[in-house]
Tab-separated table of C-alpha atoms in Angstrom:
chain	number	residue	atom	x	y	z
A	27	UNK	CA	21.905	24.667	0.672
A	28	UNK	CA	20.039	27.848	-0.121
A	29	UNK	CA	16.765	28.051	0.894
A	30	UNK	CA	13.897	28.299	-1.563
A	31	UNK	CA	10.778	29.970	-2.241
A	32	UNK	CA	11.017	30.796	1.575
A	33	UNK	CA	11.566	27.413	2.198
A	34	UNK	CA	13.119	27.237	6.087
A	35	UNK	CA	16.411	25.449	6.685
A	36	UNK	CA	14.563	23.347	9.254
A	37	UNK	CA	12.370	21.552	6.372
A	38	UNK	CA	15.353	21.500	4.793
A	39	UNK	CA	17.396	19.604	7.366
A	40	UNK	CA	14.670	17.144	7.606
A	41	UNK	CA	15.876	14.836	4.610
A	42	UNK	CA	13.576	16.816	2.420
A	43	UNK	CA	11.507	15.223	0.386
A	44	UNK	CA	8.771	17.079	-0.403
A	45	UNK	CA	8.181	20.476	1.275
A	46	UNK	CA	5.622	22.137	-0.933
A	47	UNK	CA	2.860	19.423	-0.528
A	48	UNK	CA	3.503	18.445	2.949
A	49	UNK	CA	0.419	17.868	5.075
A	50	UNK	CA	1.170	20.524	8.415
A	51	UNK	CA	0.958	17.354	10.667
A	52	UNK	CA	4.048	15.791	8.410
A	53	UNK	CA	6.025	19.014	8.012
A	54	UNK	CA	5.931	19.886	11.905
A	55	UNK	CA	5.236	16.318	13.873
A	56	UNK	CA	5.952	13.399	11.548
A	57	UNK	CA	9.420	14.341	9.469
A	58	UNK	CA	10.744	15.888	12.888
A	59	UNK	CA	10.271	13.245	15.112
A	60	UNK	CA	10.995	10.706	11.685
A	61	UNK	CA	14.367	12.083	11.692
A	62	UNK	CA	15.185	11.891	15.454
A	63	UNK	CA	13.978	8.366	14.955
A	64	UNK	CA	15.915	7.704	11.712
A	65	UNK	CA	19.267	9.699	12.631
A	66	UNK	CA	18.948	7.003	15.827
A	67	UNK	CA	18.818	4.097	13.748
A	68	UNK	CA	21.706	5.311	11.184
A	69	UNK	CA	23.891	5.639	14.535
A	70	UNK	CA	22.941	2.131	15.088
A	71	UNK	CA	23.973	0.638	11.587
A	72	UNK	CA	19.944	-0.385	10.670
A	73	UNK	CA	18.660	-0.150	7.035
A	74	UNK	CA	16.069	1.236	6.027
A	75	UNK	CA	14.285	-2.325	5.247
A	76	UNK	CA	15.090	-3.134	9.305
A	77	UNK	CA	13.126	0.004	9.830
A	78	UNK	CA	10.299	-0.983	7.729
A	79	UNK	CA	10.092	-3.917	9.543
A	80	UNK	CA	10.348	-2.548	13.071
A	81	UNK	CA	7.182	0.160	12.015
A	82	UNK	CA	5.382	-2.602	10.795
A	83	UNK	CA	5.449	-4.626	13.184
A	84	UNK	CA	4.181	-1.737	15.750
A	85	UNK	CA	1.346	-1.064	13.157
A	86	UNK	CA	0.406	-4.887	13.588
A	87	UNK	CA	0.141	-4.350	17.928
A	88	UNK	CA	-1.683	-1.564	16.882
A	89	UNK	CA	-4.076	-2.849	14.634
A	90	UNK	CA	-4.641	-5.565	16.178
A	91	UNK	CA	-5.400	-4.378	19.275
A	92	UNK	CA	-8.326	-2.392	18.024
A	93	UNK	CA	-10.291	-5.921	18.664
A	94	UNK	CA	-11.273	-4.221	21.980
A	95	UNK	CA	-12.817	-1.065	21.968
A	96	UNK	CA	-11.165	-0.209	25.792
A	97	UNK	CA	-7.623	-0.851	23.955
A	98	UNK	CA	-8.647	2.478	21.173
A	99	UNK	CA	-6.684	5.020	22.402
A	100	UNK	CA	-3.785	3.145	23.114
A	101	UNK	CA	-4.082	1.325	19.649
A	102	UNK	CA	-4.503	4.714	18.390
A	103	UNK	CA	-1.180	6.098	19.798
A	104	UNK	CA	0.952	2.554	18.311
A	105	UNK	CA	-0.680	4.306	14.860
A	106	UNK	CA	0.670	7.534	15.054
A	107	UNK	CA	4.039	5.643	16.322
A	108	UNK	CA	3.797	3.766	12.994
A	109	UNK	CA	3.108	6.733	10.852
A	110	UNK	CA	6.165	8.110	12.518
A	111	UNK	CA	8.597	5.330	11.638
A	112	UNK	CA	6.801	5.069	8.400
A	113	UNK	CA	8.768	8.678	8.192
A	114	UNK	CA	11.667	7.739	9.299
A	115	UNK	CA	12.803	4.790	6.750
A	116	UNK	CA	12.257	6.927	4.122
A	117	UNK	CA	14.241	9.682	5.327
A	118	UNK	CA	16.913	7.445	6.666
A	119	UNK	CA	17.285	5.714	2.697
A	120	UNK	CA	17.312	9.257	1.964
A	121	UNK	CA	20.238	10.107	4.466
A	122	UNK	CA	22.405	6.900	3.299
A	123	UNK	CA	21.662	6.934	0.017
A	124	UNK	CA	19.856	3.623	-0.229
A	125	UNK	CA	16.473	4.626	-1.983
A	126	UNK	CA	15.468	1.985	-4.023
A	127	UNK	CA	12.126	0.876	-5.659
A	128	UNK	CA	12.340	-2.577	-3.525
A	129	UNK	CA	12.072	0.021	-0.329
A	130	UNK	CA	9.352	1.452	-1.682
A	131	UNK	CA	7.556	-1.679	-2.554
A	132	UNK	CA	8.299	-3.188	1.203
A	133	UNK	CA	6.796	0.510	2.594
A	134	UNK	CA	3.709	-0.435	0.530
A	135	UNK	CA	3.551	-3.655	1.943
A	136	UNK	CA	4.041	-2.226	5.291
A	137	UNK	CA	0.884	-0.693	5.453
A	138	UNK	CA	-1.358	-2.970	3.239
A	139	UNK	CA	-0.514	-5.316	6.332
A	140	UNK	CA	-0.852	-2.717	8.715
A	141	UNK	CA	-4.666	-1.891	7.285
A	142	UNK	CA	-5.461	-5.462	7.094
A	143	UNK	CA	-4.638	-5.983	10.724
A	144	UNK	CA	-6.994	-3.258	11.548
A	145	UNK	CA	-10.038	-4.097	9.133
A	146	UNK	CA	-9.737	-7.881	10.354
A	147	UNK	CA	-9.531	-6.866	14.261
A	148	UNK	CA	-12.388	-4.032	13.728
A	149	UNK	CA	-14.398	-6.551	11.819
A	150	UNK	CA	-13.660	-9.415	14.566
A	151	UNK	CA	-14.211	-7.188	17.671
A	152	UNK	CA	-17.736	-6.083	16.375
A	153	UNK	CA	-18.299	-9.628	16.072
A	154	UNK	CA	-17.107	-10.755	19.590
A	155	UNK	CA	-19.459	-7.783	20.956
A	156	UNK	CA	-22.690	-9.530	19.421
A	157	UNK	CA	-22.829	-7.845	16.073
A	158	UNK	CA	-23.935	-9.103	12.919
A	159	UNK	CA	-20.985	-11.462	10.539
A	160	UNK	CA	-22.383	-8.916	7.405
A	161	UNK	CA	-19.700	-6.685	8.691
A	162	UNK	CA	-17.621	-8.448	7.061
A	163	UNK	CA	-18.816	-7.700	3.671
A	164	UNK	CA	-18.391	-3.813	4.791
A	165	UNK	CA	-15.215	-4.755	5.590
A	166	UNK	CA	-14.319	-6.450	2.433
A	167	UNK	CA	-15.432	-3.070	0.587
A	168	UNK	CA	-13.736	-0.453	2.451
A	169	UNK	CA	-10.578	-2.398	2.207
A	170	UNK	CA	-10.962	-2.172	-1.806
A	171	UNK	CA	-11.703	1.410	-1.264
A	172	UNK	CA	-8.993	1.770	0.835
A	173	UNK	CA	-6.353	0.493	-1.435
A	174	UNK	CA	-7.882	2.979	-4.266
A	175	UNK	CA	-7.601	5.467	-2.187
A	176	UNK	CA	-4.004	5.089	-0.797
A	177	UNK	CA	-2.795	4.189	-5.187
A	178	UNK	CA	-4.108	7.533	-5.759
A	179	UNK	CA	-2.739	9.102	-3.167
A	180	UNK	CA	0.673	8.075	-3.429
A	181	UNK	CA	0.850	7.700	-7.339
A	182	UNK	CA	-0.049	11.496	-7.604
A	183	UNK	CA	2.557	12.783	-5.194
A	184	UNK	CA	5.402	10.512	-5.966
A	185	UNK	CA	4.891	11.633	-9.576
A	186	UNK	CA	5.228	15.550	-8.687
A	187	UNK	CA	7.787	14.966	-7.022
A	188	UNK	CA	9.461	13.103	-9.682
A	189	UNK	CA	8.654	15.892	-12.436
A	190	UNK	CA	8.124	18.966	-10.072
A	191	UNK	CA	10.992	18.640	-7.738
A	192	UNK	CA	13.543	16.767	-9.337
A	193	UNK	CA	13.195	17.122	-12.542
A	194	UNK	CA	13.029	13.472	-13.925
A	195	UNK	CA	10.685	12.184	-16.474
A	196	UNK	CA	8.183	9.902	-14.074
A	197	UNK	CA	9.618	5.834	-14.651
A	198	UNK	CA	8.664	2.570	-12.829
A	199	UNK	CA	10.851	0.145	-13.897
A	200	UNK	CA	10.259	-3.497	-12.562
A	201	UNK	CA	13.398	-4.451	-13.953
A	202	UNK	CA	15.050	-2.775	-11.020
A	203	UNK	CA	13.357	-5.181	-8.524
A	204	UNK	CA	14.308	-7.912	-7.201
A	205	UNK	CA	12.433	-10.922	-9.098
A	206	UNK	CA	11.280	-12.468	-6.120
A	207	UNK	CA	9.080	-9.815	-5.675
A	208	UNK	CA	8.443	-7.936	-9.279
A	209	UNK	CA	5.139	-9.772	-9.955
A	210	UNK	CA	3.944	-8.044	-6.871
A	211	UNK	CA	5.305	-4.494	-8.091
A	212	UNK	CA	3.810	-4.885	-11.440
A	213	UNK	CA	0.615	-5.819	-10.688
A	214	UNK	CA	1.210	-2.891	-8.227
A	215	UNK	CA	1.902	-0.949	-11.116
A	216	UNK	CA	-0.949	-2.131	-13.458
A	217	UNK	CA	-3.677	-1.428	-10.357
A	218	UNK	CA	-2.531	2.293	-10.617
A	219	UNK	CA	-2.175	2.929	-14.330
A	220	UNK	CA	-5.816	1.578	-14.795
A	221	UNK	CA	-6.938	4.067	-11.792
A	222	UNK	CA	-4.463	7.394	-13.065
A	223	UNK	CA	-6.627	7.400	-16.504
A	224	UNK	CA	-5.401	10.726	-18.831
A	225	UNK	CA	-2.561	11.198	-16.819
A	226	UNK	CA	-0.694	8.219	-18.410
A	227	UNK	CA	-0.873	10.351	-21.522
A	228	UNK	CA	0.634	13.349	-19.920
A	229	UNK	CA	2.951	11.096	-18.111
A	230	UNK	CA	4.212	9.939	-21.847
A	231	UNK	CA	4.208	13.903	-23.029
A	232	UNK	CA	6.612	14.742	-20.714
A	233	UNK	CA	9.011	11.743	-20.945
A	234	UNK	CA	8.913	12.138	-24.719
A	235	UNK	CA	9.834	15.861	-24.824
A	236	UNK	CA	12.448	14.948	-21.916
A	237	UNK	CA	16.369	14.846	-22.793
A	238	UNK	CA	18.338	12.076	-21.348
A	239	UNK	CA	15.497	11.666	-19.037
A	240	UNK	CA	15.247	15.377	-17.303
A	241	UNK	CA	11.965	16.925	-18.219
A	242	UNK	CA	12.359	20.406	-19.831
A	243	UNK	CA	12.094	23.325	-17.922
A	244	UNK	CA	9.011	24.691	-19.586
A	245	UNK	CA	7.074	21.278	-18.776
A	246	UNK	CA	7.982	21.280	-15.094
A	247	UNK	CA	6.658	24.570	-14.329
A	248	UNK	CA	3.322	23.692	-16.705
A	249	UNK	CA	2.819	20.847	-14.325
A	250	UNK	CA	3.659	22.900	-11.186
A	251	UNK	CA	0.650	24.749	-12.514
A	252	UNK	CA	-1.627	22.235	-13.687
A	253	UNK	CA	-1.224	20.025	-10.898
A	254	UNK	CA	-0.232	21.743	-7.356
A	255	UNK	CA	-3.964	22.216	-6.162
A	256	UNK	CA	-4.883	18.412	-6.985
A	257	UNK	CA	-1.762	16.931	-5.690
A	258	UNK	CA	-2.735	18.546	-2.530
A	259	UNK	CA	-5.903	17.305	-2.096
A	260	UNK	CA	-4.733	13.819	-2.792
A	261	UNK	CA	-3.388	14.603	1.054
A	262	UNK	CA	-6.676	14.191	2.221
A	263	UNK	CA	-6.451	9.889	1.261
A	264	UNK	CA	-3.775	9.430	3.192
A	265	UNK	CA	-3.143	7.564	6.426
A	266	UNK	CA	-3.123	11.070	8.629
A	267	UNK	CA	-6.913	10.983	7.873
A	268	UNK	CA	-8.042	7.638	8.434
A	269	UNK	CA	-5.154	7.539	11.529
A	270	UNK	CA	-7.360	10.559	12.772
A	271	UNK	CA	-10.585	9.055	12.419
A	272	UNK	CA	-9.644	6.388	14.540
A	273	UNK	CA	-8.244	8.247	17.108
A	274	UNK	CA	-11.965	10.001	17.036
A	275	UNK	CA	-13.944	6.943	16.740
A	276	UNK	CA	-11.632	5.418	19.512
A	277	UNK	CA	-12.522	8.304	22.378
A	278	UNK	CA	-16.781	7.314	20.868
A	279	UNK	CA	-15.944	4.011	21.786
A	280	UNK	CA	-17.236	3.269	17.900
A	281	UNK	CA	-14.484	1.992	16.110
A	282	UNK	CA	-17.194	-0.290	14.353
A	283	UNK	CA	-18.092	2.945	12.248
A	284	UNK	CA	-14.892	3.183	10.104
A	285	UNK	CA	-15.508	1.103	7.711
A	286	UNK	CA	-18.783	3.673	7.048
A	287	UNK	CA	-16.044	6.278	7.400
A	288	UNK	CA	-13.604	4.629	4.765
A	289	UNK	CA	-17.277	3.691	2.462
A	290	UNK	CA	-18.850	7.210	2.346
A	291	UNK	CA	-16.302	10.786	2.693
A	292	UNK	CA	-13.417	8.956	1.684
A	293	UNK	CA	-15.031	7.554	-0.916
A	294	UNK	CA	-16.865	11.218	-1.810
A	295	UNK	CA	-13.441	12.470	-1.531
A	296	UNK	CA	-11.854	10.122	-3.803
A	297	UNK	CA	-14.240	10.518	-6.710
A	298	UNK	CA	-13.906	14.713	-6.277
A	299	UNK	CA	-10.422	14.317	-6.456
A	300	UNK	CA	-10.055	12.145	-9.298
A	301	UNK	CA	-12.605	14.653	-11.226
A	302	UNK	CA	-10.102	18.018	-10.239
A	303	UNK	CA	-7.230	15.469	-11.246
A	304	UNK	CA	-8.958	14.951	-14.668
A	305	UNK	CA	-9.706	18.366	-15.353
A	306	UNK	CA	-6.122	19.359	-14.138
A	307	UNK	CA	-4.638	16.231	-17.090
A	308	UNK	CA	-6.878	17.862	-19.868
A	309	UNK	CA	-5.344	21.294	-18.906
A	310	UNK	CA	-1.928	20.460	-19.020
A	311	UNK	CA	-2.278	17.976	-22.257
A	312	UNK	CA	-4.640	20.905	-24.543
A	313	UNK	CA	-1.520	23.180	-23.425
A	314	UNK	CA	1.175	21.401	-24.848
């Protein structure tokens, strides 16, 4: 493969995926050591759902053993190992060709019950160290942040990548998953389309100009341009950050604080992003 736009054959190699909005900590420590990971487990004959499950069940030890304050920085390294794996199954569908929208619905999963092991054993730790049961309400509310946070951030990349990168006019079909679990992906689905706002509209633009579902040429490089800054900033809402924050609060020995971390710059974040995202959806729509 030729490499573009300077692109080196090294984030090439790494079952590319998305080059261009890569966070640096992805590009150079996640995807690398993802792919060592993942080319293991294709040697072995695991799926990709297998390796969902394996990095799941780390980010549960890990979670969970944030309960004790003494246990941070070794909770804190089971995190990163989970953010790793959480690399790896995607580039290992990628690699055999098994992407499907059931993966990415058990990846969701996969870290819902990955933060709710960590809210519960924060909340329960504070607790067990004389502090007051209202933490639980701050816990209850920086969960609901947190899942805004993490729709936004991966609606907004998977749906450059989708246009930007591949060309394909952005589609969720539920139809496509299995029914045992499609009430979970549409209300999935509906949670996100209430939180995108204009962008549904663009989102219908596109796939109504598109030809046998390929957006046009002219639209892809209008939403390159519209929609590169904000889709990078949605980087900032996801899991590196609040992975990083714990690692922080861990070596302060005051893990109880990030739920006031998820509450007040993530949340600050979140509402300056979705403002740029706005602007950037008027832009593109009062240009077409």
């Amino acid at each position: 493969m030729t490499p573009r736009d300077g692109q080196s054959l090294l984030a090439q190699g790494l079952a590319f995926k998305a080059y261009e909005i890569e966070e640096l900590a992805d590009l150079y420590f996640f995807r690398p050591l993802g792919s060592i990971i993942a080319r293991g487990a294709r040697a072995l004959g695991m799926t990709p759902t297998r390796l969902t499950v394996a990095g799941t069940l780390v980010g549960i030890t890990g979670g969970a053993l944030l309960y004790d304050e003494r246990l941070g920085l070794f909770a804190f390294a089971l995190l990163i190992l989970y953010g790793i794996i959480d690399s790896a199954d995607g580039q290992l569908a990628r690699m055999t060709g098994q992407v499907t929208e059931l993966g990415r619905v058990l990846d969701g999963a996969g870290g819902y019950v990955t933060y709710g092991t960590i809210y519960l054993a924060i909340a329960a730790g504070a607790i067990h160290r004389g502090g007051s049961s209202s933490i639980f309400a701050w816990m209850l509310l920086a969960a609901i942040a947190n899942v805004m946070q993490a729709q936004m951030y991966d609606y907004h990349r998977t749906a450059y990548i989708t246009v930007v990168l591949e060309g394909r006019a952005p589609r969720n079909d539920p139809a496509t998953v299995p029914s045992w679990v499609r009430s979970l992906f549409r209300g999935y689905l509906a949670t996100q389309r209430w939180l995108i706002g204009l962008h549904a509209n663009v989102e219908a633009a596109l796939a109504a100009r598109a030809r046998a579902g390929r957006v046009r040429e002219d639209d892809r490089a209008r939403y390159r341009e519209c929609f590169y800054g904000p889709v990078r900033g949605w980087n900032l809402l996801g899991d590196n950050t609040r992975f990083y924050a714990i690692g922080v609060l861990a070596c302060l020995h005051r893990i109880d604080l990030f739920f006031a971390f998820v509450l007040l710059p993530m949340n600050l974040a979140l509402i300056a992003l979705w403002l740029w995202q706005r602007s950037a959806d008027r832009k593109f729509l009062a240009s077409g």
